[in-house]
């Protein structure tokens, strides 16, 4: 199936890769993007203010979906919608609550209300949700039973006691499946849960198949390297390139699922192209658990920097300890499997970093700001 896909946030990191992939698969592509300075500030832009990496084969509309008529104006001839536009910093969302909620929740509301009010040709919707809505990942007790523990409290974290426990028993992290109850711990995560539920509910009411993809920690080329609020791989790269040690929260043994942007774009492209009439949420991860320390050492090695991370033994409020994906459901339903290993994916990221503009390291200022707001303790 081909058609015309509208990608909101299409000039961003994930959106631009999806743009390339949809064009390759024969779709017409329109990118709608507000070109937020926090995301695009340090990227190389063309004379019209668009990032130079954006595929010239796509139509471009610069605008904010919150502004009157912008989204409606972009809908002409569109058969497939992929909604990626969002503000995406977890720590920042805890202070810029109005902005985040306006951009994310009201942004989704504008998109959905427009689809329900105006005549259009949209037949299929995909929306970016996030692993953040899980809160803590899934764990097992000693007897093997599954458990979704509450997030760690301030008292526990103040003791620098990082691992999860339940009634004095230590818990072992296991892959998190879509059935795990959602326990969002930040405004960003709450916004993303709302996003997902709003899209699934209105998509169902309108009879338009809608798929929410719960993205795990996405990395790869075109990632915003100088945005200190988002993406540990990018943050560590900008530290290392500037000959500074990565700043590691807790003890660095917390684990995440780092999924390469190629696999994320492939997941969006595949669910958009499919003709399954469903309304559901799916994990998009690598299925592999990697610690923050491993990330720091791998990056130092690939960048040829003999710089060890600085373990802060401080915690970022709202951070979870471990979360990595059970990727079985998306494979069973859509046949999607990750294609990039951590090693190959990281090598692709570093190849791009070598030719990208040198990032500005803003980590210390960001850490200072989060400490003043009592968001790093
Ligand atoms: C969060 C969201 C995720 C979102 C991602 C990018 C949660 C649970 N997940 O992931 O949905 O896609 O942000 O916005 O809210 N770290 C350091 N030093 C740093 C930066 C980070 O040690 O300078 C650590 C963090 O404490 C965390 C890990 O690295 O343990 C990953 O952090 P980050 O890349 O910000 O993403 P998450 O918080 O996992």
mmCIF file of C-alpha atoms and ligand atoms in Angstrom:
data_model
loop_
_atom_site.group_PDB
_atom_site.id
_atom_site.type_symbol
_atom_site.label_atom_id
_atom_site.label_comp_id
_atom_site.label_asym_id
_atom_site.label_seq_id
_atom_site.Cartn_x
_atom_site.Cartn_y
_atom_site.Cartn_z
ATOM 1 C CA UNK A 1 0.000 0.000 0.000
ATOM 2 C CA UNK A 2 1.285 3.491 -0.750
ATOM 3 C CA UNK A 3 -0.220 6.918 -0.269
ATOM 4 C CA UNK A 4 0.595 10.308 1.176
ATOM 5 C CA UNK A 5 1.929 10.445 4.722
ATOM 6 C CA UNK A 6 1.905 13.557 6.886
ATOM 7 C CA UNK A 7 4.621 13.437 9.546
ATOM 8 C CA UNK A 8 4.244 15.993 12.346
ATOM 9 C CA UNK A 9 7.666 16.650 13.861
ATOM 10 C CA UNK A 10 9.049 15.271 10.609
ATOM 11 C CA UNK A 11 12.193 17.448 10.661
ATOM 12 C CA UNK A 12 13.321 15.905 13.954
ATOM 13 C CA UNK A 13 15.535 12.995 14.711
ATOM 14 C CA UNK A 14 13.035 10.161 14.264
ATOM 15 C CA UNK A 15 10.806 12.009 11.791
ATOM 16 C CA UNK A 16 13.592 12.701 9.316
ATOM 17 C CA UNK A 17 14.604 9.023 9.219
ATOM 18 C CA UNK A 18 10.967 8.038 8.767
ATOM 19 C CA UNK A 19 10.694 10.598 5.945
ATOM 20 C CA UNK A 20 13.598 8.904 4.127
ATOM 21 C CA UNK A 21 12.081 5.479 4.628
ATOM 22 C CA UNK A 22 8.546 6.397 3.508
ATOM 23 C CA UNK A 23 9.914 8.090 0.360
ATOM 24 C CA UNK A 24 11.966 4.956 -0.370
ATOM 25 C CA UNK A 25 8.811 2.884 0.014
ATOM 26 C CA UNK A 26 7.019 4.976 -2.603
ATOM 27 C CA UNK A 27 4.940 7.292 -0.394
ATOM 28 C CA UNK A 28 4.480 11.008 -0.927
ATOM 29 C CA UNK A 29 5.628 12.705 2.293
ATOM 30 C CA UNK A 30 4.685 16.017 3.892
ATOM 31 C CA UNK A 31 6.662 17.190 6.907
ATOM 32 C CA UNK A 32 4.973 19.558 9.347
ATOM 33 C CA UNK A 33 7.391 20.948 11.918
ATOM 34 C CA UNK A 34 7.747 24.057 14.091
ATOM 35 C CA UNK A 35 11.578 23.734 14.033
ATOM 36 C CA UNK A 36 11.922 24.276 17.782
ATOM 37 C CA UNK A 37 15.228 26.040 18.594
ATOM 38 C CA UNK A 38 15.956 23.680 21.520
ATOM 39 C CA UNK A 39 15.964 20.745 19.100
ATOM 40 C CA UNK A 40 17.410 22.353 15.992
ATOM 41 C CA UNK A 41 19.495 25.150 17.531
ATOM 42 C CA UNK A 42 22.874 23.610 16.781
ATOM 43 C CA UNK A 43 22.064 21.643 13.647
ATOM 44 C CA UNK A 44 23.202 22.791 10.246
ATOM 45 C CA UNK A 45 20.272 24.541 8.551
ATOM 46 C CA UNK A 46 19.662 25.514 4.925
ATOM 47 C CA UNK A 47 18.839 29.070 3.817
ATOM 48 C CA UNK A 48 15.146 28.507 4.547
ATOM 49 C CA UNK A 49 15.871 27.369 8.094
ATOM 50 C CA UNK A 50 15.345 23.609 7.584
ATOM 51 C CA UNK A 51 17.921 21.038 8.744
ATOM 52 C CA UNK A 52 20.200 20.106 5.836
ATOM 53 C CA UNK A 53 19.668 16.389 6.457
ATOM 54 C CA UNK A 54 15.943 16.606 5.661
ATOM 55 C CA UNK A 55 15.137 14.734 2.458
ATOM 56 C CA UNK A 56 14.503 17.189 -0.414
ATOM 57 C CA UNK A 57 11.840 14.814 -1.735
ATOM 58 C CA UNK A 58 9.404 15.750 1.060
ATOM 59 C CA UNK A 59 6.974 18.689 1.043
ATOM 60 C CA UNK A 60 7.695 21.024 3.955
ATOM 61 C CA UNK A 61 5.348 23.080 6.069
ATOM 62 C CA UNK A 62 6.773 25.159 8.884
ATOM 63 C CA UNK A 63 4.201 25.684 11.591
ATOM 64 C CA UNK A 64 2.992 24.888 15.073
ATOM 65 C CA UNK A 65 0.033 22.506 15.284
ATOM 66 C CA UNK A 66 -1.332 24.689 18.084
ATOM 67 C CA UNK A 67 -1.725 27.641 15.730
ATOM 68 C CA UNK A 68 -5.110 28.075 14.102
ATOM 69 C CA UNK A 69 -5.563 26.152 10.861
ATOM 70 C CA UNK A 70 -1.965 24.865 10.610
ATOM 71 C CA UNK A 71 -2.745 21.172 11.014
ATOM 72 C CA UNK A 72 -5.921 21.399 8.960
ATOM 73 C CA UNK A 73 -3.980 23.150 6.189
ATOM 74 C CA UNK A 74 -1.460 20.290 6.050
ATOM 75 C CA UNK A 75 -4.096 17.558 5.636
ATOM 76 C CA UNK A 76 -4.814 17.988 1.948
ATOM 77 C CA UNK A 77 -4.588 14.619 0.143
ATOM 78 C CA UNK A 78 -3.108 12.892 3.215
ATOM 79 C CA UNK A 79 -3.897 9.171 3.591
ATOM 80 C CA UNK A 80 -1.584 8.302 6.500
ATOM 81 C CA UNK A 81 -0.782 10.365 9.596
ATOM 82 C CA UNK A 82 2.241 9.879 11.816
ATOM 83 C CA UNK A 83 2.176 12.156 14.854
ATOM 84 C CA UNK A 84 5.650 12.647 16.294
ATOM 85 C CA UNK A 85 5.579 16.347 17.231
ATOM 86 C CA UNK A 86 6.152 16.674 20.992
ATOM 87 C CA UNK A 87 8.318 18.240 23.657
ATOM 88 C CA UNK A 88 10.553 15.421 24.890
ATOM 89 C CA UNK A 89 12.677 16.220 27.961
ATOM 90 C CA UNK A 90 11.721 14.325 31.098
ATOM 91 C CA UNK A 91 13.550 16.555 33.615
ATOM 92 C CA UNK A 92 12.529 19.739 31.834
ATOM 93 C CA UNK A 93 8.887 18.634 31.834
ATOM 94 C CA UNK A 94 8.890 18.848 35.642
ATOM 95 C CA UNK A 95 9.481 22.612 35.594
ATOM 96 C CA UNK A 96 7.945 23.647 32.236
ATOM 97 C CA UNK A 97 4.661 21.953 33.048
ATOM 98 C CA UNK A 98 2.408 24.377 31.199
ATOM 99 C CA UNK A 99 4.519 24.311 28.028
ATOM 100 C CA UNK A 100 4.813 20.536 27.997
ATOM 101 C CA UNK A 101 1.137 19.974 28.628
ATOM 102 C CA UNK A 102 0.173 22.581 26.035
ATOM 103 C CA UNK A 103 2.471 21.201 23.340
ATOM 104 C CA UNK A 104 1.831 17.539 24.015
ATOM 105 C CA UNK A 105 -1.714 17.173 25.284
ATOM 106 C CA UNK A 106 -3.288 20.206 23.590
ATOM 107 C CA UNK A 107 -1.260 19.400 20.457
ATOM 108 C CA UNK A 108 -2.854 15.935 20.381
ATOM 109 C CA UNK A 109 -6.263 17.490 21.077
ATOM 110 C CA UNK A 110 -5.942 19.868 18.104
ATOM 111 C CA UNK A 111 -4.928 17.028 15.774
ATOM 112 C CA UNK A 112 -7.752 14.763 16.902
ATOM 113 C CA UNK A 113 -10.458 17.407 16.985
ATOM 114 C CA UNK A 114 -9.482 18.484 13.481
ATOM 115 C CA UNK A 115 -9.757 14.878 12.266
ATOM 116 C CA UNK A 116 -13.178 14.576 13.843
ATOM 117 C CA UNK A 117 -14.468 17.904 12.487
ATOM 118 C CA UNK A 118 -13.157 18.515 8.970
ATOM 119 C CA UNK A 119 -13.497 16.372 5.846
ATOM 120 C CA UNK A 120 -10.234 14.478 5.211
ATOM 121 C CA UNK A 121 -8.812 11.322 3.610
ATOM 122 C CA UNK A 122 -6.769 9.908 6.531
ATOM 123 C CA UNK A 123 -7.106 6.108 6.641
ATOM 124 C CA UNK A 124 -4.449 5.169 9.153
ATOM 125 C CA UNK A 125 -2.686 6.761 12.134
ATOM 126 C CA UNK A 126 0.516 6.024 14.039
ATOM 127 C CA UNK A 127 1.509 7.986 17.124
ATOM 128 C CA UNK A 128 4.709 8.090 19.156
ATOM 129 C CA UNK A 129 4.119 6.934 22.711
ATOM 130 C CA UNK A 130 6.874 6.209 25.183
ATOM 131 C CA UNK A 131 8.250 3.608 27.548
ATOM 132 C CA UNK A 132 8.187 6.401 30.103
ATOM 133 C CA UNK A 133 4.497 5.741 30.715
ATOM 134 C CA UNK A 134 5.432 2.406 32.337
ATOM 135 C CA UNK A 135 7.339 4.104 35.138
ATOM 136 C CA UNK A 136 9.410 1.293 36.639
ATOM 137 C CA UNK A 137 9.885 -1.713 34.406
ATOM 138 C CA UNK A 138 8.649 -5.213 35.161
ATOM 139 C CA UNK A 139 10.327 -7.338 37.849
ATOM 140 C CA UNK A 140 10.205 -10.877 39.246
ATOM 141 C CA UNK A 141 10.127 -11.986 42.852
ATOM 142 C CA UNK A 142 12.299 -14.846 44.116
ATOM 143 C CA UNK A 143 9.347 -17.260 43.660
ATOM 144 C CA UNK A 144 9.227 -16.273 39.955
ATOM 145 C CA UNK A 145 5.993 -14.268 40.115
ATOM 146 C CA UNK A 146 5.783 -11.060 38.053
ATOM 147 C CA UNK A 147 5.470 -7.772 39.854
ATOM 148 C CA UNK A 148 5.080 -4.095 38.895
ATOM 149 C CA UNK A 149 6.673 -2.418 41.909
ATOM 150 C CA UNK A 150 5.973 1.175 42.888
ATOM 151 C CA UNK A 151 8.707 3.684 42.095
ATOM 152 C CA UNK A 152 11.478 4.152 44.624
ATOM 153 C CA UNK A 153 10.654 6.670 47.363
ATOM 154 C CA UNK A 154 12.785 9.644 48.450
ATOM 155 C CA UNK A 155 13.801 7.862 51.688
ATOM 156 C CA UNK A 156 15.232 4.898 49.815
ATOM 157 C CA UNK A 157 17.017 7.114 47.285
ATOM 158 C CA UNK A 158 18.373 9.381 50.049
ATOM 159 C CA UNK A 159 20.104 6.251 51.448
ATOM 160 C CA UNK A 160 21.691 5.802 47.989
ATOM 161 C CA UNK A 161 19.998 2.446 47.928
ATOM 162 C CA UNK A 162 19.292 2.155 44.211
ATOM 163 C CA UNK A 163 17.787 -1.268 43.505
ATOM 164 C CA UNK A 164 14.111 -2.189 43.749
ATOM 165 C CA UNK A 165 12.820 -4.082 46.755
ATOM 166 C CA UNK A 166 9.415 -5.257 47.892
ATOM 167 C CA UNK A 167 8.781 -6.121 51.535
ATOM 168 C CA UNK A 168 12.524 -6.524 52.107
ATOM 169 C CA UNK A 169 12.926 -8.885 49.146
ATOM 170 C CA UNK A 170 15.181 -7.861 46.243
ATOM 171 C CA UNK A 171 13.559 -7.921 42.840
ATOM 172 C CA UNK A 172 15.087 -8.954 39.509
ATOM 173 C CA UNK A 173 14.292 -6.838 36.406
ATOM 174 C CA UNK A 174 12.756 -8.707 33.454
ATOM 175 C CA UNK A 175 11.617 -7.521 29.995
ATOM 176 C CA UNK A 176 8.607 -5.197 30.270
ATOM 177 C CA UNK A 177 5.550 -6.206 28.270
ATOM 178 C CA UNK A 178 2.638 -4.054 27.127
ATOM 179 C CA UNK A 179 0.448 -5.584 29.842
ATOM 180 C CA UNK A 180 2.390 -3.940 32.638
ATOM 181 C CA UNK A 181 0.217 -1.329 34.357
ATOM 182 C CA UNK A 182 1.179 2.220 33.380
ATOM 183 C CA UNK A 183 2.707 4.219 36.251
ATOM 184 C CA UNK A 184 4.034 7.441 34.693
ATOM 185 C CA UNK A 185 6.370 9.348 37.019
ATOM 186 C CA UNK A 186 6.951 12.619 35.155
ATOM 187 C CA UNK A 187 4.818 15.231 33.391
ATOM 188 C CA UNK A 188 6.361 14.113 30.099
ATOM 189 C CA UNK A 189 5.357 10.508 30.806
ATOM 190 C CA UNK A 190 1.841 11.565 31.815
ATOM 191 C CA UNK A 191 1.602 13.623 28.591
ATOM 192 C CA UNK A 192 2.679 10.578 26.557
ATOM 193 C CA UNK A 193 0.179 8.303 28.261
ATOM 194 C CA UNK A 194 -2.529 10.888 27.528
ATOM 195 C CA UNK A 195 -1.319 11.109 23.940
ATOM 196 C CA UNK A 196 -1.620 7.366 23.501
ATOM 197 C CA UNK A 197 -5.036 7.070 25.120
ATOM 198 C CA UNK A 198 -6.422 10.119 23.294
ATOM 199 C CA UNK A 199 -5.299 8.799 19.900
ATOM 200 C CA UNK A 200 -6.538 5.263 20.511
ATOM 201 C CA UNK A 201 -9.882 6.482 21.784
ATOM 202 C CA UNK A 202 -10.589 9.026 19.015
ATOM 203 C CA UNK A 203 -9.084 6.775 16.304
ATOM 204 C CA UNK A 204 -11.505 4.033 17.379
ATOM 205 C CA UNK A 205 -14.454 6.419 17.446
ATOM 206 C CA UNK A 206 -13.630 7.628 13.916
ATOM 207 C CA UNK A 207 -13.037 4.075 12.635
ATOM 208 C CA UNK A 208 -9.439 4.921 11.622
ATOM 209 C CA UNK A 209 -6.975 2.145 12.592
ATOM 210 C CA UNK A 210 -4.538 3.674 15.090
ATOM 211 C CA UNK A 211 -1.301 2.302 16.457
ATOM 212 C CA UNK A 212 0.673 3.778 19.344
ATOM 213 C CA UNK A 213 4.339 2.826 19.486
ATOM 214 C CA UNK A 214 5.920 2.884 22.934
ATOM 215 C CA UNK A 215 9.448 3.872 22.042
ATOM 216 C CA UNK A 216 12.267 2.833 24.336
ATOM 217 C CA UNK A 217 15.514 4.860 24.436
ATOM 218 C CA UNK A 218 16.072 5.839 20.821
ATOM 219 C CA UNK A 219 19.549 6.744 19.561
ATOM 220 C CA UNK A 220 21.260 7.268 16.216
ATOM 221 C CA UNK A 221 22.374 9.850 13.672
ATOM 222 C CA UNK A 222 20.656 13.278 13.692
ATOM 223 C CA UNK A 223 20.002 13.057 17.416
ATOM 224 C CA UNK A 224 20.046 16.545 19.028
ATOM 225 C CA UNK A 225 23.513 16.467 20.570
ATOM 226 C CA UNK A 226 23.440 19.763 22.432
ATOM 227 C CA UNK A 227 20.021 19.420 24.074
ATOM 228 C CA UNK A 228 21.064 18.577 27.652
ATOM 229 C CA UNK A 229 17.585 17.443 28.673
ATOM 230 C CA UNK A 230 17.178 14.412 26.542
ATOM 231 C CA UNK A 231 18.992 11.265 25.470
ATOM 232 C CA UNK A 232 21.873 9.911 27.518
ATOM 233 C CA UNK A 233 23.872 8.787 24.440
ATOM 234 C CA UNK A 234 23.795 12.297 22.944
ATOM 235 C CA UNK A 235 24.550 13.940 26.291
ATOM 236 C CA UNK A 236 27.560 11.679 26.873
ATOM 237 C CA UNK A 237 28.851 12.269 23.326
ATOM 238 C CA UNK A 238 28.785 16.021 23.761
ATOM 239 C CA UNK A 239 30.665 15.636 27.076
ATOM 240 C CA UNK A 240 33.313 13.332 25.602
ATOM 241 C CA UNK A 241 33.863 15.386 22.454
ATOM 242 C CA UNK A 242 34.490 18.372 24.707
ATOM 243 C CA UNK A 243 36.956 16.245 26.752
ATOM 244 C CA UNK A 244 34.691 16.124 29.790
ATOM 245 C CA UNK A 245 33.673 12.989 31.714
ATOM 246 C CA UNK A 246 30.079 11.833 31.281
ATOM 247 C CA UNK A 247 28.097 12.635 34.438
ATOM 248 C CA UNK A 248 26.429 9.463 35.632
ATOM 249 C CA UNK A 249 23.439 9.495 37.957
ATOM 250 C CA UNK A 250 23.055 6.860 40.705
ATOM 251 C CA UNK A 251 25.808 4.227 40.329
ATOM 252 C CA UNK A 252 25.473 3.846 36.558
ATOM 253 C CA UNK A 253 24.222 0.256 36.810
ATOM 254 C CA UNK A 254 20.641 1.244 35.870
ATOM 255 C CA UNK A 255 19.665 -0.425 32.617
ATOM 256 C CA UNK A 256 17.765 0.746 29.566
ATOM 257 C CA UNK A 257 16.825 -0.575 26.162
ATOM 258 C CA UNK A 258 18.645 1.470 23.511
ATOM 259 C CA UNK A 259 16.928 1.080 20.170
ATOM 260 C CA UNK A 260 18.466 2.407 16.971
ATOM 261 C CA UNK A 261 16.501 5.029 15.037
ATOM 262 C CA UNK A 262 16.536 2.828 11.916
ATOM 263 C CA UNK A 263 14.534 0.197 13.802
ATOM 264 C CA UNK A 264 12.132 2.844 15.111
ATOM 265 C CA UNK A 265 11.572 4.293 11.619
ATOM 266 C CA UNK A 266 11.070 0.761 10.302
ATOM 267 C CA UNK A 267 8.460 0.075 12.998
ATOM 268 C CA UNK A 268 6.509 3.235 12.082
ATOM 269 C CA UNK A 269 6.785 2.535 8.349
ATOM 270 C CA UNK A 270 5.622 -1.069 8.784
ATOM 271 C CA UNK A 271 2.597 -0.287 10.964
ATOM 272 C CA UNK A 272 1.605 2.537 8.604
ATOM 273 C CA UNK A 273 1.874 0.297 5.536
ATOM 274 C CA UNK A 274 0.030 -2.611 7.115
ATOM 275 C CA UNK A 275 -3.686 -3.041 6.489
ATOM 276 C CA UNK A 276 -4.483 -4.582 9.888
ATOM 277 C CA UNK A 277 -7.502 -2.811 11.353
ATOM 278 C CA UNK A 278 -6.428 -2.482 14.966
ATOM 279 C CA UNK A 279 -6.260 0.065 17.771
ATOM 280 C CA UNK A 280 -3.451 -0.899 20.110
ATOM 281 C CA UNK A 281 -0.076 -0.036 21.690
ATOM 282 C CA UNK A 282 3.218 -1.842 21.020
ATOM 283 C CA UNK A 283 6.721 -1.701 22.461
ATOM 284 C CA UNK A 284 9.525 -0.708 20.115
ATOM 285 C CA UNK A 285 12.861 -1.657 21.634
ATOM 286 C CA UNK A 286 15.938 -3.721 20.949
ATOM 287 C CA UNK A 287 15.076 -6.299 23.603
ATOM 288 C CA UNK A 288 18.629 -5.883 24.977
ATOM 289 C CA UNK A 289 19.403 -4.309 28.395
ATOM 290 C CA UNK A 290 22.449 -2.010 28.546
ATOM 291 C CA UNK A 291 23.642 -0.121 31.634
ATOM 292 C CA UNK A 292 24.432 3.597 31.670
ATOM 293 C CA UNK A 293 28.049 2.740 32.582
ATOM 294 C CA UNK A 294 28.303 0.416 29.576
ATOM 295 C CA UNK A 295 26.970 3.246 27.415
ATOM 296 C CA UNK A 296 29.615 5.654 28.801
ATOM 297 C CA UNK A 297 32.490 3.191 28.247
ATOM 298 C CA UNK A 298 31.304 2.156 24.768
ATOM 299 C CA UNK A 299 31.105 5.789 23.644
ATOM 300 C CA UNK A 300 34.521 6.668 25.106
ATOM 301 C CA UNK A 301 35.995 3.668 23.301
ATOM 302 C CA UNK A 302 34.362 4.511 19.945
ATOM 303 C CA UNK A 303 35.378 8.174 20.214
ATOM 304 C CA UNK A 304 38.952 7.180 21.196
ATOM 305 C CA UNK A 305 38.745 9.140 24.443
ATOM 306 C CA UNK A 306 40.461 7.785 27.513
ATOM 307 C CA UNK A 307 37.881 9.382 29.836
ATOM 308 C CA UNK A 308 36.060 7.459 32.569
ATOM 309 C CA UNK A 309 32.562 8.558 33.568
ATOM 310 C CA UNK A 310 32.099 10.528 36.791
ATOM 311 C CA UNK A 311 29.697 8.584 39.011
ATOM 312 C CA UNK A 312 27.654 11.214 40.854
ATOM 313 C CA UNK A 313 25.802 8.971 43.335
ATOM 314 C CA UNK A 314 23.008 11.543 42.955
ATOM 315 C CA UNK A 315 19.615 10.819 41.463
ATOM 316 C CA UNK A 316 17.378 12.559 38.992
ATOM 317 C CA UNK A 317 13.881 12.874 40.459
ATOM 318 C CA UNK A 318 11.429 10.782 38.439
ATOM 319 C CA UNK A 319 14.092 8.425 37.064
ATOM 320 C CA UNK A 320 13.287 4.765 37.066
ATOM 321 C CA UNK A 321 15.899 2.103 37.777
ATOM 322 C CA UNK A 322 15.532 -0.464 34.995
ATOM 323 C CA UNK A 323 13.277 -0.766 31.988
ATOM 324 C CA UNK A 324 13.861 -2.809 28.845
ATOM 325 C CA UNK A 325 11.377 -4.098 26.314
ATOM 326 C CA UNK A 326 9.630 -7.356 25.747
ATOM 327 C CA UNK A 327 9.464 -7.071 21.961
ATOM 328 C CA UNK A 328 7.358 -10.188 21.344
ATOM 329 C CA UNK A 329 4.010 -8.508 20.659
ATOM 330 C CA UNK A 330 5.049 -6.322 17.714
ATOM 331 C CA UNK A 331 6.817 -9.303 16.161
ATOM 332 C CA UNK A 332 3.750 -11.547 16.571
ATOM 333 C CA UNK A 333 1.345 -8.976 15.116
ATOM 334 C CA UNK A 334 3.460 -7.163 12.494
ATOM 335 C CA UNK A 335 6.515 -9.414 12.065
ATOM 336 C CA UNK A 336 8.789 -6.541 13.145
ATOM 337 C CA UNK A 337 12.203 -7.434 14.613
ATOM 338 C CA UNK A 338 15.134 -5.122 15.361
ATOM 339 C CA UNK A 339 17.736 -5.144 12.584
ATOM 340 C CA UNK A 340 20.565 -3.127 14.176
ATOM 341 C CA UNK A 341 22.687 -4.567 16.987
ATOM 342 C CA UNK A 342 23.893 -2.189 19.737
ATOM 343 C CA UNK A 343 27.424 -2.363 18.306
ATOM 344 C CA UNK A 344 26.367 -1.564 14.712
ATOM 345 C CA UNK A 345 23.928 1.108 15.837
ATOM 346 C CA UNK A 346 26.505 2.863 17.990
ATOM 347 C CA UNK A 347 29.026 2.742 15.151
ATOM 348 C CA UNK A 348 26.481 4.447 12.852
ATOM 349 C CA UNK A 349 25.890 7.145 15.481
ATOM 350 C CA UNK A 350 29.615 7.791 15.882
ATOM 351 C CA UNK A 351 30.224 7.914 12.105
ATOM 352 C CA UNK A 352 27.640 10.684 11.950
ATOM 353 C CA UNK A 353 29.029 12.502 15.013
ATOM 354 C CA UNK A 354 32.388 12.742 13.234
ATOM 355 C CA UNK A 355 30.860 14.744 10.396
ATOM 356 C CA UNK A 356 28.215 16.641 12.413
ATOM 357 C CA UNK A 357 28.757 20.095 13.862
ATOM 358 C CA UNK A 358 30.686 19.932 17.164
ATOM 359 C CA UNK A 359 28.105 19.969 19.978
ATOM 360 C CA UNK A 360 28.102 22.462 22.835
ATOM 361 C CA UNK A 361 28.243 20.740 26.197
ATOM 362 C CA UNK A 362 25.515 22.160 28.446
ATOM 363 C CA UNK A 363 25.444 19.336 31.009
ATOM 364 C CA UNK A 364 26.959 21.243 33.942
ATOM 365 C CA UNK A 365 24.525 24.160 33.543
ATOM 366 C CA UNK A 366 21.634 21.717 33.209
ATOM 367 C CA UNK A 367 22.763 19.807 36.304
ATOM 368 C CA UNK A 368 22.993 23.080 38.214
ATOM 369 C CA UNK A 369 19.501 24.082 37.090
ATOM 370 C CA UNK A 370 18.022 20.696 38.044
ATOM 371 C CA UNK A 371 19.786 20.827 41.446
ATOM 372 C CA UNK A 372 18.395 24.298 42.206
ATOM 373 C CA UNK A 373 14.903 23.025 41.358
ATOM 374 C CA UNK A 374 15.567 19.984 43.637
ATOM 375 C CA UNK A 375 15.226 17.672 40.629
ATOM 376 C CA UNK A 376 18.708 16.250 41.098
ATOM 377 C CA UNK A 377 19.373 15.259 44.685
HETATM 378 C C1 LIG B 1 13.353 9.151 29.291
HETATM 379 C C2 LIG B 1 12.014 8.610 29.039
HETATM 380 C C3 LIG B 1 11.927 8.135 27.624
HETATM 381 C C4 LIG B 1 12.358 9.205 26.667
HETATM 382 C C5 LIG B 1 13.775 9.613 27.019
HETATM 383 C C6 LIG B 1 14.324 10.721 26.149
HETATM 384 C C7 LIG B 1 11.361 7.722 31.245
HETATM 385 C C8 LIG B 1 11.307 6.513 32.099
HETATM 386 N N1 LIG B 1 11.819 7.528 29.985
HETATM 387 O O1 LIG B 1 14.169 8.055 29.321
HETATM 388 O O2 LIG B 1 10.630 7.797 27.321
HETATM 389 O O3 LIG B 1 12.318 8.710 25.372
HETATM 390 O O4 LIG B 1 13.766 10.096 28.342
HETATM 391 O O5 LIG B 1 13.709 11.923 26.458
HETATM 392 O O6 LIG B 1 10.952 8.778 31.642
HETATM 393 N N2 LIG B 1 21.708 9.675 32.707
HETATM 394 C C9 LIG B 1 22.919 9.923 33.309
HETATM 395 N N3 LIG B 1 23.566 11.074 32.997
HETATM 396 C C10 LIG B 1 23.058 11.997 32.121
HETATM 397 C C11 LIG B 1 21.807 11.743 31.518
HETATM 398 C C12 LIG B 1 21.147 10.564 31.840
HETATM 399 O O7 LIG B 1 23.402 9.131 34.105
HETATM 400 O O8 LIG B 1 23.730 13.015 31.871
HETATM 401 C C13 LIG B 1 20.996 8.427 33.045
HETATM 402 C C14 LIG B 1 19.629 8.685 33.618
HETATM 403 O O9 LIG B 1 19.692 8.879 35.005
HETATM 404 C C15 LIG B 1 18.901 7.405 33.217
HETATM 405 C C16 LIG B 1 19.585 6.993 31.908
HETATM 406 O O10 LIG B 1 20.789 7.712 31.862
HETATM 407 O O11 LIG B 1 19.120 6.428 34.187
HETATM 408 C C17 LIG B 1 18.804 7.330 30.672
HETATM 409 O O12 LIG B 1 18.412 8.701 30.726
HETATM 410 P P1 LIG B 1 17.727 9.463 29.498
HETATM 411 O O13 LIG B 1 18.488 9.255 28.256
HETATM 412 O O14 LIG B 1 17.463 10.859 29.942
HETATM 413 O O15 LIG B 1 16.395 8.717 29.270
HETATM 414 P P2 LIG B 1 15.355 8.040 30.277
HETATM 415 O O16 LIG B 1 15.153 8.901 31.458
HETATM 416 O O17 LIG B 1 15.640 6.606 30.440
#
